[in-house]
Amino acid sequence: MTELFLAQAAQLTEGKLLQGNPEILVSSYTFDSRNVAPGALFFALKDKRDGHEFVRDACQKGAAAACVSQRVPGLPPDFGLILVDNTLDALHKLAEKILRQSSLKVVGITGSIGKTSTKEFTARLLSEKFKVLKSPGNYNNQIGVPITILSLNTCDQIAVLEMGMSRPGEIKKLTQIAPPDVAVITGIAPVHLEFFNGLEEIAQAKREILEGARNGALAVLNGDDPLVREIASDYSKGRVIFFGQRQDCLVRAENLKHHGYQGISFDLILAGQKANLRLPFLNQALVSNLLAACAVSLAFGLKLEEISGALSNLPQSEHRGQLLEFKNGIKIYDDSYNSNPVALAAVLQSLGPIPARRKIAILGDMLELGPSELDFHREVGKKIPEYGWSILVTVGQRAKFLAKGAVENGFNSAHIYSFSEAPEVNDWLINFIQPGDFLLIKGSRGLALERIVAFLRKEMEV
């Protein structure tokens, strides 16, 4: 964790120290008063709630100081207060300057799908040879990225940072804080269309990671995605490595085979060398994320045998493709964290060959898809009967159009059950589920379908 004297923190945030001992040590950084540790610098951010309302709470929990944009009465005189014009800007300035003073290499990962899995895989592989700092959970925005940077230790050598966005310009801002030495684009898909006019605009927003990369930066790009190739066609800051299944990809997967619950096998081709891998992935889309991680690792000098050896212990991200097994042969594929049309179609297809007594797809709304959102739901719904699913459970009003598309393509409407929100599913499902069933649970973040997973884990024996 970056340690600073309070006076240094005031200087680096370009703020004014209103009160407190300039020589007191700040040892951690947070924007959430629930996570305050003794010695923390609390940033009073103005978001859905005004962080200034929680400064006193942070003080009572042992924070050393707070960064504020307005005076806060009722604080002890020894509690540090740094006054700035804008607390979010101050957080950005502090992280940017701390990073600039370090020798840390930055791997920036963006894309419409697979960012978190790619981040986790990349950090795991690089940790074979390096001390790696990675963004926790989904700390991928203008708050999470700088907070991650401020958690770096002096021994850290590489930062693996997920860079997300929902609007144009957000990735640009993140690259101003942390310019990537390696810029990764996992792919372009129809997400956040509520804020964009089509895939091309999303692609241009993702391109910001290349524009904000350092001179000499390596671009690691999904070579199977035509839009990614297009936006990177004039990239000239450094080398480009494509990953994917096309023959011109330096890092690619060949001879992909599904083995039911045993996962997927394929030949990993890494700069002309080959290794046969068998991994516990049920969803083929994860192979693409792994290839991106392998490409980054190759750039940092890892050899094929080091990479293939590390793959035996890949991390699983919670609610992002976890296979849960219960008594009586019931299995749940928990992919409840988020959803979009490309990711949903991919997982429906990948899990299609899985053997089960009944295959039940519990699918929630896909949010932020813009004016064509219902059409997106209907088109993905048409794939449900094609891939061999037995029963469809929809959660939310938009998800009913998944059912509509399924019925249009021959799915039996008697095998469709619809609910408004996740808690309504629980009591029905626990009585409906039978030994040998296989469940897929997937929906957008706003649906919080992990509540169904938590209920089933509580009610059923592992």
Coordinates of C-alpha atoms in Angstrom, one line a residue, residues 191-383:
V191 CA -23.5 -3.5 -24.8
H192 CA -24.3 0.0 -23.4
L193 CA -26.2 0.8 -26.6
E194 CA -28.3 3.0 -24.5
F195 CA -25.4 5.5 -24.7
F196 CA -24.1 4.6 -28.2
N197 CA -25.5 4.7 -31.7
G198 CA -24.4 1.3 -32.8
L199 CA -21.4 -1.1 -32.6
E200 CA -19.1 1.3 -34.5
E201 CA -19.4 3.9 -31.8
I202 CA -18.7 1.3 -29.1
A203 CA -15.6 0.2 -31.1
Q204 CA -14.4 3.8 -31.3
A205 CA -14.8 4.1 -27.5
K206 CA -12.7 1.0 -27.0
R207 CA -10.1 2.4 -29.4
E208 CA -9.4 5.0 -26.7
I209 CA -7.2 2.4 -24.9
L210 CA -4.9 2.3 -28.0
E211 CA -4.9 6.1 -28.3
G212 CA -4.0 6.5 -24.6
A213 CA -1.3 3.8 -24.5
R214 CA 2.3 4.7 -24.1
N215 CA 4.6 5.1 -27.1
G216 CA 6.0 1.7 -27.8
A217 CA 3.0 -0.1 -26.2
L218 CA 2.1 -3.6 -27.3
A219 CA -1.5 -4.0 -28.5
V220 CA -3.0 -7.5 -27.8
L221 CA -6.1 -7.8 -29.9
N222 CA -8.9 -10.3 -30.7
G223 CA -8.0 -11.3 -34.2
D224 CA -11.4 -13.1 -34.7
D225 CA -13.3 -9.8 -34.3
P226 CA -13.4 -7.8 -37.5
L227 CA -14.3 -4.6 -35.6
V228 CA -11.2 -4.9 -33.4
R229 CA -9.0 -5.4 -36.5
E230 CA -10.6 -2.4 -38.1
I231 CA -10.1 0.1 -35.2
A232 CA -6.5 -1.1 -34.8
S233 CA -5.6 -1.1 -38.5
D234 CA -3.6 2.1 -38.2
Y235 CA -2.0 1.4 -34.8
S236 CA 1.6 2.5 -35.0
K237 CA 2.8 3.0 -31.4
G238 CA 4.2 -0.5 -31.1
R239 CA 3.8 -4.2 -32.0
V240 CA 0.4 -5.9 -32.4
I241 CA -0.3 -9.5 -31.3
F242 CA -3.5 -11.1 -32.5
F243 CA -5.1 -13.9 -30.5
G244 CA -8.0 -16.1 -31.6
Q245 CA -8.6 -19.1 -33.9
R246 CA -7.7 -17.5 -37.3
Q247 CA -4.5 -18.8 -38.8
D248 CA -2.8 -15.4 -38.8
C249 CA -3.1 -15.1 -35.0
L250 CA 0.2 -15.5 -33.3
V251 CA -1.5 -16.9 -30.2
R252 CA -4.4 -19.2 -31.2
A253 CA -6.4 -22.3 -30.3
E254 CA -6.8 -25.2 -32.7
N255 CA -8.6 -28.5 -32.6
L256 CA -11.1 -27.3 -30.0
K257 CA -13.2 -30.2 -28.5
H258 CA -15.9 -30.3 -25.8
H259 CA -15.8 -33.1 -23.2
G260 CA -19.0 -32.5 -21.3
Y261 CA -18.4 -31.7 -17.6
Q262 CA -14.7 -32.4 -18.1
G263 CA -14.3 -29.2 -20.0
I264 CA -12.6 -28.3 -23.2
S265 CA -9.4 -29.5 -24.9
F266 CA -7.4 -27.6 -27.6
D267 CA -4.0 -27.1 -29.0
L268 CA -2.4 -23.8 -27.8
I269 CA -0.3 -22.3 -30.5
L270 CA 2.1 -19.8 -29.1
A271 CA 4.4 -18.1 -31.6
G272 CA 4.8 -21.3 -33.6
Q273 CA 5.1 -23.7 -30.6
K274 CA 2.3 -26.1 -29.6
A275 CA 1.0 -27.5 -26.3
N276 CA -2.2 -29.6 -25.9
L277 CA -4.3 -28.3 -23.1
R278 CA -7.4 -29.7 -21.3
L279 CA -9.1 -27.1 -19.1
P280 CA -12.3 -27.2 -16.9
F281 CA -14.1 -24.6 -19.1
L282 CA -17.7 -25.4 -20.0
N283 CA -18.0 -22.1 -21.9
Q284 CA -15.9 -21.9 -25.0
A285 CA -15.8 -18.1 -24.8
L286 CA -13.4 -18.4 -21.9
V287 CA -10.8 -19.9 -24.3
S288 CA -10.6 -16.5 -26.0
N289 CA -10.0 -14.8 -22.7
L290 CA -7.3 -17.3 -21.9
L291 CA -5.6 -16.7 -25.3
A292 CA -5.4 -13.0 -24.5
A293 CA -3.8 -13.7 -21.2
C294 CA -1.3 -16.0 -23.0
A295 CA -0.4 -13.3 -25.5
V296 CA 0.3 -10.8 -22.7
S297 CA 2.4 -13.4 -20.9
L298 CA 4.4 -14.1 -24.1
A299 CA 5.1 -10.4 -24.3
F300 CA 6.5 -10.4 -20.8
G301 CA 8.9 -13.3 -21.6
L302 CA 7.0 -16.3 -20.3
K303 CA 7.8 -19.5 -22.1
L304 CA 5.2 -22.0 -23.4
E305 CA 6.0 -24.6 -20.7
E306 CA 5.7 -21.9 -17.9
I307 CA 2.3 -20.8 -19.3
S308 CA 0.9 -24.3 -19.8
G309 CA 2.1 -25.3 -16.3
A310 CA 0.4 -22.4 -14.7
L311 CA -2.9 -23.2 -16.4
S312 CA -3.5 -26.1 -14.0
N313 CA -4.5 -23.6 -11.3
L314 CA -6.6 -21.0 -13.0
P315 CA -8.8 -18.8 -10.8
Q316 CA -12.6 -18.9 -11.0
S317 CA -14.4 -15.5 -10.8
E318 CA -17.5 -15.6 -8.7
H319 CA -20.7 -15.6 -10.7
R320 CA -18.8 -15.6 -14.0
G321 CA -18.9 -19.2 -15.1
Q322 CA -18.7 -21.3 -11.9
L323 CA -19.9 -24.9 -12.0
L324 CA -21.7 -25.8 -8.8
E325 CA -22.5 -29.4 -8.0
F326 CA -25.2 -30.5 -5.6
K327 CA -26.6 -33.7 -4.1
N328 CA -28.7 -35.9 -6.5
G329 CA -26.7 -34.8 -9.5
I330 CA -28.1 -31.3 -9.8
K331 CA -25.6 -28.9 -11.4
I332 CA -25.7 -25.1 -11.8
Y333 CA -23.6 -23.0 -14.2
D334 CA -23.5 -19.7 -12.4
D335 CA -22.9 -17.0 -14.9
S336 CA -25.2 -14.5 -13.1
Y337 CA -22.9 -11.5 -12.9
N338 CA -23.9 -9.9 -16.2
S339 CA -25.3 -10.6 -19.7
N340 CA -25.4 -9.3 -23.2
P341 CA -26.5 -10.8 -26.5
V342 CA -23.1 -12.1 -27.7
A343 CA -22.2 -13.5 -24.3
L344 CA -25.6 -15.1 -23.8
A345 CA -25.7 -16.7 -27.3
A346 CA -22.1 -18.1 -26.7
V347 CA -22.9 -19.7 -23.4
L348 CA -26.2 -21.2 -24.6
Q349 CA -24.3 -22.8 -27.5
S350 CA -21.3 -23.9 -25.5
L351 CA -23.5 -25.6 -22.9
G352 CA -25.8 -27.1 -25.5
P353 CA -24.0 -30.5 -25.7
I354 CA -23.9 -30.9 -21.9
P355 CA -25.7 -34.1 -20.9
A356 CA -28.5 -33.7 -18.3
R357 CA -31.9 -34.9 -17.3
R358 CA -33.4 -31.5 -18.0
K359 CA -31.5 -28.4 -19.1
I360 CA -33.0 -25.3 -17.6
A361 CA -32.0 -21.8 -18.7
I362 CA -32.9 -19.1 -16.1
L363 CA -32.3 -15.9 -18.0
G364 CA -32.8 -12.3 -16.9
D365 CA -33.2 -9.0 -18.8
M366 CA -30.2 -7.8 -20.8
L367 CA -30.0 -4.1 -20.0
E368 CA -28.6 -0.9 -21.7
L369 CA -29.2 -2.2 -25.2
G370 CA -30.9 0.9 -26.5
P371 CA -33.9 1.2 -28.8
S372 CA -33.5 -2.2 -30.3
E373 CA -33.4 -4.0 -26.9
L374 CA -36.4 -6.2 -27.5
D375 CA -35.2 -7.3 -30.9
F376 CA -31.9 -8.3 -29.3
H377 CA -33.8 -10.4 -26.8
R378 CA -36.0 -12.0 -29.5
E379 CA -33.0 -12.9 -31.7
V380 CA -31.1 -14.6 -28.9
G381 CA -34.3 -16.4 -27.8
K382 CA -34.5 -18.1 -31.2
K383 CA -31.2 -19.9 -30.4

